[in-house]
Coordinates of C-alpha atoms in Angstrom, one line a residue:
M1 CA 0.0 0.0 0.0
R2 CA 2.9 2.3 0.8
R3 CA 4.5 1.7 -2.6
Q4 CA 1.3 2.6 -4.4
V5 CA 1.1 5.9 -2.5
D6 CA 4.7 6.7 -3.3
A7 CA 4.1 5.8 -6.9
E8 CA 1.1 8.1 -7.1
D9 CA 3.1 10.9 -5.4
H10 CA 5.9 10.4 -7.9
Q11 CA 3.3 10.6 -10.8
L12 CA 1.8 13.8 -9.3
R13 CA 5.3 15.3 -9.0
V14 CA 6.1 14.5 -12.6
L15 CA 2.8 15.8 -13.8
Y16 CA 3.3 19.0 -11.8
E17 CA 6.8 19.5 -13.3
L18 CA 5.4 18.9 -16.8
C19 CA 2.7 21.5 -16.3
S20 CA 5.1 24.0 -14.8
L21 CA 7.4 23.4 -17.8
I22 CA 4.6 24.0 -20.2
I23 CA 3.4 27.1 -18.4
H24 CA 7.0 28.4 -18.2
T25 CA 7.5 27.8 -21.9
L26 CA 4.3 29.4 -23.0
K27 CA 4.7 32.3 -20.5
F28 CA 1.1 32.7 -19.4
P29 CA 0.4 35.9 -17.5
P30 CA -0.6 35.6 -13.8
L31 CA -4.3 34.9 -13.4
P32 CA -6.4 37.9 -12.2
Y33 CA -8.0 36.1 -9.3
P34 CA -6.1 34.6 -6.4
F35 CA -6.0 30.9 -5.5
P36 CA -5.6 29.7 -1.9
T37 CA -2.2 28.3 -1.2
S38 CA -3.4 25.8 1.3
Y39 CA -6.0 23.1 0.5
P40 CA -9.2 22.9 2.5
C41 CA -8.3 19.4 3.7
S42 CA -5.1 20.6 5.4
S43 CA -5.4 21.4 9.1
S44 CA -2.2 23.4 9.5
R45 CA -2.7 27.1 10.3
A46 CA 0.9 27.9 9.8
S47 CA 0.4 28.3 6.0
S48 CA -2.6 30.5 6.5
S49 CA -0.8 32.7 9.1
L50 CA 1.9 33.7 6.6
S51 CA 1.6 37.2 5.3
H52 CA 0.5 37.7 1.8
S53 CA 3.8 39.2 0.8
R54 CA 5.7 36.1 1.7
R55 CA 3.5 33.8 -0.4
H56 CA 4.6 33.2 -3.9
H57 CA 2.4 31.5 -6.4
W58 CA 4.2 29.1 -8.7
W59 CA 2.9 30.7 -11.8
T60 CA 4.1 34.2 -10.9
T61 CA 7.6 33.0 -10.2
L62 CA 7.6 31.2 -13.5
A63 CA 6.3 34.1 -15.5
T64 CA 8.9 36.5 -14.2
S65 CA 11.9 34.6 -15.5
Q66 CA 13.1 35.5 -19.0
D67 CA 14.4 32.9 -21.4
S68 CA 16.3 33.5 -24.6
P69 CA 14.9 32.4 -28.0
A70 CA 17.9 30.0 -28.1
A71 CA 16.6 28.3 -24.9
F72 CA 13.2 28.0 -26.4
A73 CA 14.5 26.6 -29.6
S74 CA 16.7 24.2 -27.6
L75 CA 13.7 22.9 -25.7
F76 CA 11.8 22.2 -28.9
L77 CA 14.9 20.7 -30.5
G78 CA 15.2 18.3 -27.5
M79 CA 11.5 17.3 -27.7
S80 CA 11.8 16.6 -31.5
L81 CA 15.0 14.7 -31.0
S82 CA 13.4 12.5 -28.3
L83 CA 10.4 11.8 -30.5
M84 CA 12.8 10.9 -33.4
L85 CA 14.7 8.5 -31.2
L86 CA 11.5 7.0 -29.9
G87 CA 10.4 6.5 -33.5
A88 CA 13.8 5.0 -34.4
V89 CA 13.6 2.5 -31.5
T90 CA 10.1 1.5 -32.5
F91 CA 11.3 1.0 -36.1
L92 CA 14.2 -1.2 -34.9
V93 CA 12.0 -3.3 -32.7
G94 CA 9.6 -3.8 -35.7
L95 CA 12.6 -4.6 -38.0
L96 CA 13.9 -7.2 -35.5
L97 CA 10.5 -8.8 -35.1
L98 CA 9.7 -8.9 -38.8
P99 CA 11.6 -12.2 -39.5
W100 CA 10.0 -13.9 -36.5
V101 CA 6.5 -12.9 -37.6
T102 CA 7.2 -14.0 -41.1
L103 CA 8.5 -17.3 -39.9
L104 CA 5.4 -17.8 -37.7
V105 CA 3.1 -17.1 -40.7
L106 CA 5.0 -19.6 -42.8
V107 CA 4.7 -22.2 -40.0
F108 CA 1.0 -21.7 -40.0
Y109 CA 0.9 -22.0 -43.8
V110 CA 2.8 -25.3 -43.7
A111 CA 0.5 -26.6 -41.0
A112 CA -2.5 -25.8 -43.1
L113 CA -0.9 -27.5 -46.1
V114 CA -0.1 -30.6 -44.2
S115 CA -3.7 -30.7 -42.8
N116 CA -5.2 -30.3 -46.3
L117 CA -2.9 -33.0 -47.7
S118 CA -3.9 -35.4 -44.9
V119 CA -7.6 -34.7 -45.7
L120 CA -6.9 -35.2 -49.4
G121 CA -5.0 -38.4 -48.7
R122 CA -7.8 -39.8 -46.5
F123 CA -10.2 -39.0 -49.3
I124 CA -8.1 -40.8 -51.9
L125 CA -7.3 -43.8 -49.7
G126 CA -10.9 -44.0 -48.6
S127 CA -12.2 -44.2 -52.2
I128 CA -9.7 -46.9 -53.0
T129 CA -10.8 -49.1 -50.1
L130 CA -14.4 -48.5 -51.1
Q131 CA -13.7 -49.8 -54.6
R132 CA -12.0 -52.9 -53.2
D133 CA -15.0 -53.7 -50.9
L134 CA -17.6 -53.5 -53.7
P135 CA -18.1 -56.6 -55.9
H136 CA -17.1 -56.2 -59.5
E137 CA -20.1 -55.4 -61.7
A138 CA -18.4 -57.1 -64.7
N139 CA -19.0 -60.5 -63.2
I140 CA -22.7 -59.9 -63.0
Y141 CA -23.3 -59.3 -66.7
R142 CA -21.4 -62.4 -68.0

């Protein structure tokens, strides 16, 4: 149970970092209405007793920093490079699995061919044994 909570906390931290990166990149202006810094479920009064001047919202600290166009281009270059590498890895996995999939399809074709040949063989052998069991009609008309 503890590991699941830790995993959820880690996922929330990653999501928070991703959202802050997106907001930092797009440079949204601060929102006109204030948000409470403490959640209603928290019972600590220490966060509510802080003066308003000491509270810093995460979106205001992100919006005040300045990045150069080179940093912005570098961010998108890194994202495109990671997507290209992911595509290349996917292509290589598919390329490595292609002979195995082809071999599996050929095995199924051979199994179907053997099955059809055995059915055809039973049909031919069955008709030969049927002809042996029947009396010859040539002896009747003599």
